[in-house]
Each structure stands twice: as structure tokens, then as C-alpha cells.
Coordinates of N, CA and C in Angstrom, one line a residue:
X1 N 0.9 -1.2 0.0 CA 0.0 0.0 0.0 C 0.9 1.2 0.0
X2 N 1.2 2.2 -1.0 CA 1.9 2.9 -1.2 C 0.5 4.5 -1.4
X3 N 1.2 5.4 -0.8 CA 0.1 7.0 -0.8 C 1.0 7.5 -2.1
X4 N 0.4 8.5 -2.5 CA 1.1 9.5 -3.4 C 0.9 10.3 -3.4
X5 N 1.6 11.6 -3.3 CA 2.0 12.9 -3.3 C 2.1 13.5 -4.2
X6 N 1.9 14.7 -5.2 CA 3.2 15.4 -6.3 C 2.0 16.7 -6.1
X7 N 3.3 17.7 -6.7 CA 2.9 19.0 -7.3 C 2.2 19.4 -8.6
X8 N 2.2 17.9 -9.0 CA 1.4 18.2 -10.3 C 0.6 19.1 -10.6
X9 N 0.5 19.5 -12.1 CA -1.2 20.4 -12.2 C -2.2 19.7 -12.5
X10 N -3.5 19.8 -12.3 CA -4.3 19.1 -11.9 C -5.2 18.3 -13.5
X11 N -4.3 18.7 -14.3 CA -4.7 17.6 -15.5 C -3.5 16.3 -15.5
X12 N -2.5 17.0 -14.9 CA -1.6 15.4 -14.5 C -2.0 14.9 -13.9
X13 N -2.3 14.9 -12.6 CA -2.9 14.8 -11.1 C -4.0 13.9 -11.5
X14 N -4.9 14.5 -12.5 CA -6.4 13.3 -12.8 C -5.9 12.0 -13.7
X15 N -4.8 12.2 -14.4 CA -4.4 10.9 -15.1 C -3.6 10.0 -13.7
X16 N -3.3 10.6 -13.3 CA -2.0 9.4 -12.4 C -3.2 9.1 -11.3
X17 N -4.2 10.0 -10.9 CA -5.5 9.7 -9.7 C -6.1 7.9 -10.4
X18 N -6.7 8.5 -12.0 CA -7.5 7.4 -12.5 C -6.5 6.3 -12.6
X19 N -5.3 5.9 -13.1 CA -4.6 4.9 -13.2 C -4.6 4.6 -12.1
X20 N -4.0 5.2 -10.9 CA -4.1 4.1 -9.3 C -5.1 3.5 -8.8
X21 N -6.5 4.4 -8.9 CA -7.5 3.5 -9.1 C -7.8 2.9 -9.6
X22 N -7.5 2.5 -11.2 CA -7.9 1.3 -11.9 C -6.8 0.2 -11.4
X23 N -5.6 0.7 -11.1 CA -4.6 -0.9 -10.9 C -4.7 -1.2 -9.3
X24 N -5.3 -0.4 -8.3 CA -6.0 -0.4 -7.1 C -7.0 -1.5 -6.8
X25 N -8.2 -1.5 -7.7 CA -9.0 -2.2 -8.0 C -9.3 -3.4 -8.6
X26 N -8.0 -3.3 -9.8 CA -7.9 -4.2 -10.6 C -7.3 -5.6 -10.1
X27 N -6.2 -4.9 -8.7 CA -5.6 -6.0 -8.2 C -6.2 -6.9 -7.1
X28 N -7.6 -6.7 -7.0 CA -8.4 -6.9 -6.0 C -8.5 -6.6 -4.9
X29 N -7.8 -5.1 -4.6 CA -7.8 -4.2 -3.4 C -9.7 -3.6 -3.5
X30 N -10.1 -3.5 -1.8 CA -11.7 -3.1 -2.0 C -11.2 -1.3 -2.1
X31 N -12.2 -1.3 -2.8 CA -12.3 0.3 -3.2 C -12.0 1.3 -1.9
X32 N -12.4 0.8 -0.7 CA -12.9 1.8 0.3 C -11.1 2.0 1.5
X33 N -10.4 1.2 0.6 CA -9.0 1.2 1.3 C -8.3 1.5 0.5
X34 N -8.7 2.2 -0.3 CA -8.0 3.4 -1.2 C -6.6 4.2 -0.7
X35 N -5.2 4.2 -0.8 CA -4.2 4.9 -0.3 C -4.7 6.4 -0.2
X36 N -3.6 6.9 0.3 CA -3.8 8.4 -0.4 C -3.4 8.9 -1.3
X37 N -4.0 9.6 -1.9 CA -3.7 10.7 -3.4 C -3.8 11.6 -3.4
X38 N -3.1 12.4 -2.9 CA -3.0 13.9 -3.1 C -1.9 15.0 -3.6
X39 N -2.3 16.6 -3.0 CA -1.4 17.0 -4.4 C -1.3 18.3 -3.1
X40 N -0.2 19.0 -3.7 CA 0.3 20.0 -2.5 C 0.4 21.3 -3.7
X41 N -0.4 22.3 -3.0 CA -0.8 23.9 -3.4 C -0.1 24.7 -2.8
X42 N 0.7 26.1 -2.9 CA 1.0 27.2 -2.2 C -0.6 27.6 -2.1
X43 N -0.7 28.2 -1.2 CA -2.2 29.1 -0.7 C -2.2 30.5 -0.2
X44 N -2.8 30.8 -0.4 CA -2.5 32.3 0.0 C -4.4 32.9 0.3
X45 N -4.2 33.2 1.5 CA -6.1 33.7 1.6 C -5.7 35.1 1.9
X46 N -6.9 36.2 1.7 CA -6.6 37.6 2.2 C -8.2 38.0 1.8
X47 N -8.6 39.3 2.4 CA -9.7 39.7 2.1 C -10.6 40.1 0.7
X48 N -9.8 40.0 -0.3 CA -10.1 40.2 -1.7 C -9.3 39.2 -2.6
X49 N -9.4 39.0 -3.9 CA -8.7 38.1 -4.6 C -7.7 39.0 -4.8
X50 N -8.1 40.6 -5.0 CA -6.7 41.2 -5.3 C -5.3 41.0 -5.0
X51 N -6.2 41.1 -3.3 CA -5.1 41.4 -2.4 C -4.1 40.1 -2.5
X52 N -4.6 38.9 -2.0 CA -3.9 37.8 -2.3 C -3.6 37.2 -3.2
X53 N -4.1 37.6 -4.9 CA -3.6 37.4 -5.5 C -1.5 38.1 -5.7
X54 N -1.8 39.2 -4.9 CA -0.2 40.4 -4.8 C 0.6 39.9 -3.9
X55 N 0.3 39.7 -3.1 CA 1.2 38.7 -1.9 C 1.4 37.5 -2.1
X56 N 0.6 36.7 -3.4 CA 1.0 35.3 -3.4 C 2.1 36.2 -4.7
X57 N 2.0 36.8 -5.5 CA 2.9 36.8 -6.5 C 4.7 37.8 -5.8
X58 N 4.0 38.4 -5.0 CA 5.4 39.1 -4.3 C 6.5 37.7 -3.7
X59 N 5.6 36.7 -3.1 CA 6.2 35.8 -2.1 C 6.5 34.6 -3.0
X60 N 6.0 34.7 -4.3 CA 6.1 33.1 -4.7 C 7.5 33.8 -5.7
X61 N 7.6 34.5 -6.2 CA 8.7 35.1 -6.9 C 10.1 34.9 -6.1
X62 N 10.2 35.1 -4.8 CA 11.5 34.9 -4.1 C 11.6 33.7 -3.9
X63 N 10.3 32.9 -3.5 CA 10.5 31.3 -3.4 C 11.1 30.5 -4.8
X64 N 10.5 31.5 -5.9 CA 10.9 30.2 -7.4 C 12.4 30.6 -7.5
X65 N 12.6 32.0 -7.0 CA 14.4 32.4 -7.0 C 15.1 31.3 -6.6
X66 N 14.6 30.9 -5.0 CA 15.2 30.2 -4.4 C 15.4 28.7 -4.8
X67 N 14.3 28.5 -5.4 CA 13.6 27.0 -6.1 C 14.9 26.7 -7.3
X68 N 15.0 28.2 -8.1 CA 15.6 27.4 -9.0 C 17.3 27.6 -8.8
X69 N 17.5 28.4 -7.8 CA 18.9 29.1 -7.6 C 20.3 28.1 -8.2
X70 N 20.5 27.0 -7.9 CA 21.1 25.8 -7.8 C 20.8 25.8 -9.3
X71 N 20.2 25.3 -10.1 CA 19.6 24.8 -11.8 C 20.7 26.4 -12.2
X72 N 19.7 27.5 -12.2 CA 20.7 28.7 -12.7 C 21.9 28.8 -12.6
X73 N 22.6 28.5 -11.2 CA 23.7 28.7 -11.3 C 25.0 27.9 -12.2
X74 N 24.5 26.5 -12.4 CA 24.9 25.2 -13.0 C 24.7 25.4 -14.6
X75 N 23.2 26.2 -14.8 CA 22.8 26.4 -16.1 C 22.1 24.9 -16.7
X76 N 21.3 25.0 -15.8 CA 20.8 23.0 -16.1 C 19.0 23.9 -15.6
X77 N 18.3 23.2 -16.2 CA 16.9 23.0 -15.3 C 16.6 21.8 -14.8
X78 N 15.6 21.7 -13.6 CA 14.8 20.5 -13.1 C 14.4 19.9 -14.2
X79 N 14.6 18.4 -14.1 CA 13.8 17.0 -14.9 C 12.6 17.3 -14.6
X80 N 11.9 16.9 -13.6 CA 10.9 16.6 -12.8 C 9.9 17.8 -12.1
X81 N 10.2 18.6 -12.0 CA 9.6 19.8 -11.3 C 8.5 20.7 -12.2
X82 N 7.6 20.8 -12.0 CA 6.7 21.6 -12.5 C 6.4 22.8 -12.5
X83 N 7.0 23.4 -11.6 CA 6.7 25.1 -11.3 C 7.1 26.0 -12.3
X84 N 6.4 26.7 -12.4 CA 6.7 28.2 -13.5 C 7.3 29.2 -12.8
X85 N 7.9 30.2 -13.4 CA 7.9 31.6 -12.5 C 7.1 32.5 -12.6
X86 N 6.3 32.5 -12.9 CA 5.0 33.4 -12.8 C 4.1 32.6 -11.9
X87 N 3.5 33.5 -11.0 CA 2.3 33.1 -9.5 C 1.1 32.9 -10.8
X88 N 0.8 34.0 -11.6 CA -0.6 34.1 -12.3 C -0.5 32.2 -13.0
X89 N 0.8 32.1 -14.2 CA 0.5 31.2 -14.3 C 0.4 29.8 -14.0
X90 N 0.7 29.6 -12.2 CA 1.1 28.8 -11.4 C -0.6 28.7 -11.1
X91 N -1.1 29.9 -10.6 CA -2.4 29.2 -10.6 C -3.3 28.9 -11.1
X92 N -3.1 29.5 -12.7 CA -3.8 29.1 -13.8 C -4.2 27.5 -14.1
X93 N -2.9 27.1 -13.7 CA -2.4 25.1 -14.1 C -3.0 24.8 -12.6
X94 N -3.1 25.7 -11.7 CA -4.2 25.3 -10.4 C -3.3 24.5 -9.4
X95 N -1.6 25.1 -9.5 CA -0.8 24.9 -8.5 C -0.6 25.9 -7.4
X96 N -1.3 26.6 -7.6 CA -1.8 27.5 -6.2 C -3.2 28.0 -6.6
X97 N -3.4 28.3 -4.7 CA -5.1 28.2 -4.8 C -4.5 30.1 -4.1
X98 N -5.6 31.1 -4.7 CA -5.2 32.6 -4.0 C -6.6 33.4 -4.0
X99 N -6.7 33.8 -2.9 CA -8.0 34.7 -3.4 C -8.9 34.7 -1.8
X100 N -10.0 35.3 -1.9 CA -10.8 35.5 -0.6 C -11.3 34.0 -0.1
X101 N -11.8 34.2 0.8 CA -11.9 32.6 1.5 C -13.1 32.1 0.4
X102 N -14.0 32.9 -0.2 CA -14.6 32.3 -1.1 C -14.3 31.5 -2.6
X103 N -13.3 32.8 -2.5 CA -12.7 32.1 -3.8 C -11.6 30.7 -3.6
X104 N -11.0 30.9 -2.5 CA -10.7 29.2 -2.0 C -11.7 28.4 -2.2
X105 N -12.2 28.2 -1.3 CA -13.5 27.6 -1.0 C -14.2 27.0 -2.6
X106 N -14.2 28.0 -3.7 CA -14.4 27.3 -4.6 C -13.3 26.7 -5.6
X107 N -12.4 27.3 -5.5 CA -10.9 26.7 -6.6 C -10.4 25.3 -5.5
X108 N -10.9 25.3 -4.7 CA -10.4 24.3 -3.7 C -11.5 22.7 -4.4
X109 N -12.8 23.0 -4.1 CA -13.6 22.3 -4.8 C -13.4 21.6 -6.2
X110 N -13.5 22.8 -6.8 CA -12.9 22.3 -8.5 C -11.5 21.3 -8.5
X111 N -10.6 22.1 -7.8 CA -9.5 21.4 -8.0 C -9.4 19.6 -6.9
X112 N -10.0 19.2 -6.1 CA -10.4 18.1 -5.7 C -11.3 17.3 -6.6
X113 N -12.3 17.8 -7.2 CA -13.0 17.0 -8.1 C -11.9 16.8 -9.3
X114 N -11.8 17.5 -9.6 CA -11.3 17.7 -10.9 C -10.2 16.8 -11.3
X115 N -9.1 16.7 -10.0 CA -8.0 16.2 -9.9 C -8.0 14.9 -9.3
X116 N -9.3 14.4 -9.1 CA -9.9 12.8 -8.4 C -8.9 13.1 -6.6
X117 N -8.4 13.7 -6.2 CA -7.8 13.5 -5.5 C -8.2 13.3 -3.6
X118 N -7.7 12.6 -2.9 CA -8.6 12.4 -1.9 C -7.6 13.0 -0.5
X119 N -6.3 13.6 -0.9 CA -5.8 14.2 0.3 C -4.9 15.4 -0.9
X120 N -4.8 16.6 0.3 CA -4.3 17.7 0.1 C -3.3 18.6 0.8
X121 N -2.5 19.1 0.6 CA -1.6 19.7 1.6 C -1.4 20.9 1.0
X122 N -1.5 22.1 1.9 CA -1.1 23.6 1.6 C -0.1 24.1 1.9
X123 N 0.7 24.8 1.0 CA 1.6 25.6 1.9 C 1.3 26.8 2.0
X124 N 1.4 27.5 3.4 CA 0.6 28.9 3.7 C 2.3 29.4 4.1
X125 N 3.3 29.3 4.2 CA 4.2 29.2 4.3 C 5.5 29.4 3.4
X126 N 5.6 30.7 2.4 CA 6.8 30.5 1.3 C 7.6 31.6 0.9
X127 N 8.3 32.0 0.5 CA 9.5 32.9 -0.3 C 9.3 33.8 0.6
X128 N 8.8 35.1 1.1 CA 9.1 36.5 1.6 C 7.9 36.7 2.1
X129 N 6.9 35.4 2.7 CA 5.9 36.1 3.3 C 6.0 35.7 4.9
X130 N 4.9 37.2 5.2 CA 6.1 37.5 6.8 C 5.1 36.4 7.5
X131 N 5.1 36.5 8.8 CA 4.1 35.5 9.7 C 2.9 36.0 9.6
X132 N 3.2 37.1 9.7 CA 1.2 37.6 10.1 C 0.7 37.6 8.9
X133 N 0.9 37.6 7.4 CA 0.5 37.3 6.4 C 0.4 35.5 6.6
X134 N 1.3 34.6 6.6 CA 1.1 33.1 6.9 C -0.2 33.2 7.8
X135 N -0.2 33.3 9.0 CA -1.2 33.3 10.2 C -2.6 33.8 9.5
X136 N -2.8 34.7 8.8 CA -3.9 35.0 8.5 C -5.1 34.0 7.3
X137 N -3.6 33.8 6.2 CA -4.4 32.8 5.8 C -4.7 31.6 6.3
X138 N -4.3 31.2 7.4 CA -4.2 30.1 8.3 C -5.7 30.3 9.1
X139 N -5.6 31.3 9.6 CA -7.2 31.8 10.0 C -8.2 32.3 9.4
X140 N -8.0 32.5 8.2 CA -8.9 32.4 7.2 C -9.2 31.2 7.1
X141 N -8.6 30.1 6.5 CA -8.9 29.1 6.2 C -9.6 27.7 7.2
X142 N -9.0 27.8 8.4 CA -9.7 27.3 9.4 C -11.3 28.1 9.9
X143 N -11.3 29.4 10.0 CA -12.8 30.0 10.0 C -13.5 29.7 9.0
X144 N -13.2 29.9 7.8 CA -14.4 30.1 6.9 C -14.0 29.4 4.9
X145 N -12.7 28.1 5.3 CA -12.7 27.3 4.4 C -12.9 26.1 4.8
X146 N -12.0 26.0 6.0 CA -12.8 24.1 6.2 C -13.7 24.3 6.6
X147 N -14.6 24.8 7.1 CA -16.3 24.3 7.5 C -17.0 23.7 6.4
X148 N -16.6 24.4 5.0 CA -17.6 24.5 4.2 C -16.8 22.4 3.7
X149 N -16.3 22.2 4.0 CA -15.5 20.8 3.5 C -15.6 19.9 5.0
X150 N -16.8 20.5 5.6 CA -16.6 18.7 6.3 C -18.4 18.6 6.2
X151 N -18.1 17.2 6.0 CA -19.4 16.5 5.5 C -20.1 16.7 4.4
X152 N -19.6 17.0 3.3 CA -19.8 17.6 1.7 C -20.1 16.3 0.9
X153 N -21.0 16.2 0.2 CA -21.4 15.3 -0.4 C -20.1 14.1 -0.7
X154 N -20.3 12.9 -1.0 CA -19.3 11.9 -1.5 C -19.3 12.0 -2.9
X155 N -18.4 11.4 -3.4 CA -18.1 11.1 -4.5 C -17.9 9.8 -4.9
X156 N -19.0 9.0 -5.4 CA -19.0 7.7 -5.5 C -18.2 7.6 -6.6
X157 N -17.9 8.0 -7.4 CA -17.2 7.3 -8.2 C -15.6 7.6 -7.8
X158 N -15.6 8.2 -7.3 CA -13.8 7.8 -6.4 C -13.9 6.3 -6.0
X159 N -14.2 5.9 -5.8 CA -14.0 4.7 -4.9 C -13.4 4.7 -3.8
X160 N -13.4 5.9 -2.8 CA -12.9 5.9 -1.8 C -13.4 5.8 -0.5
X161 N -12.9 5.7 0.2 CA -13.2 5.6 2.2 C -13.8 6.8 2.0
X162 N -15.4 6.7 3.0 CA -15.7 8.0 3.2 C -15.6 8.1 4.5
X163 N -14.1 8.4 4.6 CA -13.6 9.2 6.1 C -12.2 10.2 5.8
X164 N -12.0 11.0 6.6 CA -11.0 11.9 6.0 C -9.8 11.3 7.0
X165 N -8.7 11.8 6.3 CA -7.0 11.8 6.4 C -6.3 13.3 6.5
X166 N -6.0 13.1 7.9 CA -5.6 14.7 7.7 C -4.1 14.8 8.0
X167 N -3.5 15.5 7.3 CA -1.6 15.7 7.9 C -1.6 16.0 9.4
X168 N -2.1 16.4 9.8 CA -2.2 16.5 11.6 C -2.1 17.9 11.6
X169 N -1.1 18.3 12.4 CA -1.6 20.1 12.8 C 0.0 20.7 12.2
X170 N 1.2 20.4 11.6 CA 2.0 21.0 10.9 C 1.9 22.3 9.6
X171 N 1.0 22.7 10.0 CA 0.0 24.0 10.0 C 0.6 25.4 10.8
X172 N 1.0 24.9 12.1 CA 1.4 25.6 13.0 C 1.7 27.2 13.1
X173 N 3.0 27.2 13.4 CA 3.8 28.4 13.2 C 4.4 28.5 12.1
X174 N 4.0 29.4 10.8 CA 4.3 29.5 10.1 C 5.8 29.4 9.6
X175 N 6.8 28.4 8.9 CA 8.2 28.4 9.0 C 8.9 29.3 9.9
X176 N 8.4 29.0 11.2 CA 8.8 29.3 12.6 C 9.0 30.7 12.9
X177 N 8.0 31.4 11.7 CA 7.8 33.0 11.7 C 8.8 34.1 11.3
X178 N 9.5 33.2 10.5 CA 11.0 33.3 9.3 C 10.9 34.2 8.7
X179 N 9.3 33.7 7.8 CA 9.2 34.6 6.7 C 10.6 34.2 5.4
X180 N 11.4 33.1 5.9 CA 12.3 33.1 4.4 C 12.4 31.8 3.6
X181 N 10.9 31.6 3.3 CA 11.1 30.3 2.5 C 10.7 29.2 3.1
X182 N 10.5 28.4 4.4 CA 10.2 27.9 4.9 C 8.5 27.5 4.3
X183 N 8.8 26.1 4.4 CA 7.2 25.5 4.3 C 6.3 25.1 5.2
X184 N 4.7 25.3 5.6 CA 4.2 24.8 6.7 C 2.7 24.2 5.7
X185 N 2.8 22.7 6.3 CA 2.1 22.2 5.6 C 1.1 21.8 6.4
X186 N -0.6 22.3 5.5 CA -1.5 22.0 6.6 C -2.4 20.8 5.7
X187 N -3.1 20.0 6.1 CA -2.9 18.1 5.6 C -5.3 18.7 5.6
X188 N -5.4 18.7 4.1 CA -7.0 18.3 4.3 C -7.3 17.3 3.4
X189 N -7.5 16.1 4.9 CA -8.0 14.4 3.6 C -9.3 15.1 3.3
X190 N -9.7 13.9 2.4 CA -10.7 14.1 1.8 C -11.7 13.0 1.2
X191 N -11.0 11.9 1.9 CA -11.5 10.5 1.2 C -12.9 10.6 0.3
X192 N -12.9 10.1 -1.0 CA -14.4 10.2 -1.1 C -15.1 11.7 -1.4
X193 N -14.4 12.6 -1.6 CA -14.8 13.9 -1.3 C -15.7 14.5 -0.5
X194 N -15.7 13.4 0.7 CA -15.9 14.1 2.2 C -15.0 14.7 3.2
X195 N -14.9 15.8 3.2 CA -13.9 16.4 4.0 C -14.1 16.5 5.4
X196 N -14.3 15.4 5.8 CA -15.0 15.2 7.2 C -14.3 16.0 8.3
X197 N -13.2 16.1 8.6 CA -12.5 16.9 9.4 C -10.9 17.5 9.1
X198 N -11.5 18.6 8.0 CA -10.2 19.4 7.5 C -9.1 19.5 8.5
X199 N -9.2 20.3 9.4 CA -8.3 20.1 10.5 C -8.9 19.6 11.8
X200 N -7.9 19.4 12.9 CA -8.5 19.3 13.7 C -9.2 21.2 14.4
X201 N -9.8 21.0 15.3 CA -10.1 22.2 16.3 C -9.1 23.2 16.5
X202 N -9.1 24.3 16.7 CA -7.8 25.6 16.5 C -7.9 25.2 18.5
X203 N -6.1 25.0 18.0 CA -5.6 25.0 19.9 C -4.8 26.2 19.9
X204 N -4.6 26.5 21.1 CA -3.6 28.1 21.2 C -2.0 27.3 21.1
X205 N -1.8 28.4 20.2 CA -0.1 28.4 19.9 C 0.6 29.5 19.8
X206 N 1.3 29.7 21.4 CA 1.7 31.2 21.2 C 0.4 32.1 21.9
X207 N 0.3 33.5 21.1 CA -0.8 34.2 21.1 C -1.4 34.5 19.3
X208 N -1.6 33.3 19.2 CA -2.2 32.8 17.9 C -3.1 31.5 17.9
X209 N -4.7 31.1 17.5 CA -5.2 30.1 17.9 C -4.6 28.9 16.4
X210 N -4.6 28.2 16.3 CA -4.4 27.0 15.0 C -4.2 25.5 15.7
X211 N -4.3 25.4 14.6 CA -3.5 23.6 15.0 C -2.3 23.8 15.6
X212 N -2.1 22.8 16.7 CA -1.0 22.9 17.8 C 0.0 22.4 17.1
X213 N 1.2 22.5 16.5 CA 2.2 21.6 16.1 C 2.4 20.0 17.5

């Protein structure tokens, strides 16, 4: 029983989703012990799409610096890596999710259906964004993105467990409030496309409420 992870964009993501479930199934595994399949977004929440559309593009620019720093210097690129240096066109391919909690809330949706996938990981966490920018989307997203993702209709044709898988609370303090690149990954299973419990409950950390590391 092997999970899977990638950065893919979410038309890769649906081809490698459907083949695990067909060789899943095919090898007489029951549908409902489905591994995990998921796929990892930069995220960025703020009170307008504007706004976090400009801070995911201010922050994700130092991070692809840093991303590709090593490749440039050598004069080689990644085999395997998918990232662009443009934020706009990173989320176009639906490798980052940016925008008001609504507009999460629905690129979040799309991108789960879309991409068959049954677990998710964010990073709120990247290139030049400070803590209280990290923290906020963090508290955006726990107020007024997972609610709307637990107990959300199934998706029978996944063939999945309908119970959720969550990364635990590594959510925390944002790359330990760095602000330099640092990743903080927050885990929403999905089994089934029921998001039964995006995270756990916000515990106090610090003088900040979230998942407790």
C-alpha cells in the first residue's frame, strides 16, 4: 500500500488519480482502502482576490528564486519539477489556490473533483511572506474554508473511504515565523470527497489560535 503525493497540475494529477485507481481495483484491493492521493498547493487567503492574488505573487517570486537558484547557477533545469515563474500562471495550471476565502473555497472544490484526489496539503508558508501574512491565511482558512469541507457530499465514483485523512496540525507556526522560505504544511484528507475533518479544532499556539504543532 503505497500513498502519493506530487505537485502536479491538476490535469496530470487526474491521469495518475484514474490509473491508481484502476490498478488499485484491478488487483483486488476493496475500493474503500483506497491509499492516499493527493497533491500540494502554495495558498494564500486575504480579504479580496486582489489582495492575495499580490502577496502570493510578491512571495512566490523569491521562493521560485530560491527554487531554481542551484539549476541557474549550474545552467541546467529540473527533470521533474513543475513550477513556473509566474504566481498568475502557477495558478492558472491550479498549483496554487489565491483569493478571498470564497474564492478558496471554490478553486479548492474544483481542484479536488477535478483532480480525483482524496488528500491535500497547503503551503501557507513561502519565499518572503512574513508570519502575520502566513497566520492569516491560516485563520482564514480554518474559519471560513474548512467548514464548508466537512461533511460535503461523497463522491461515488472515487472509490474511496468516506472518512477523512488529515496531515495533523503541521499547519502551526508558520516556518517558525521566518518569513524566508520555509514550508508549513497543513494536511485536508478528503476521502471520497468528504472532508469530514479538514483540521483538527484551533488550539492556542503562542498568542495565535491554529492547530497545535
Amino acid at each position: 500500500k503505497v500513498n502519493v503525493l506530487t505537485n502536479a497540475p491538476v490535469a496530470l494529477m487526474k491521469t495518475i488519480t484514474d490509473r491508481y485507481r484502476s490498478a488499485w481495483v484491478g488487483a483486488g484491493n476493496a475500493a474503500e482502502s483506497m491509499p492516499l492521493m493527493g497533491t500540494t498547493r502554495h495558498m494564500v487567503i486575504a480579504s479580496t482576490d486582489t489582495e492575495a492574488m499580490a502577496i502570493g505573487r510578491r512571495a512566490y517570486s523569491r521562493w521560485y528564486e530560491s527554487f531554481m537558484y542551484l539549476w541557474v547557477r549550474h545552467n541546467a533545469t529540473p527533470r521533474f519539477a513543475t513550477f513556473v515563474s509566474s504566481f498568475d500562471d502557477l495558478v492558472a495550471a491550479g498549483q496554487a489556490i489565491a483569493g478571498s476565502p470564497a474564492t478558496v473555497r471554490r478553486q479548492m472544490a474544483e481542484q479536488i473533483e477535478a483532480a480525483g484526489v482524496n488528500y491535500l496539503l497547503t503551503r501557507f508558508a513561502f519565499g518572503d511572506l512574513t508570519l502575520a501574512e502566513s497566520v492569516r491565511s491560516l485563520e482564514y482558512f480554518v474559519r471560513e474554508v474548512k467548514p464548508d469541507f466537512n461533511w460535503s457530499a461523497t463522491a461515488e465514483s472515487r472509490g474511496t473511504a468516506s472518512r477523512t485523512r488529515c496531515a495533523g496540525r503541521a499547519c502551526g507556526r508558520a516556518a517558525a515565523g521566518s518569513g524566508t522560505g520555509g514550508q508549513a504544511l497543513c494536511g485536508v484528507g478528503g476521502a471520497g470527497g468528504r472532508l469530514a475533518r479538514a483540521l483538527p479544532e484551533a488550539e492556542p499556539v503562542g498568542d495565535a489560535r491554529y492547530g497545535a504543532l
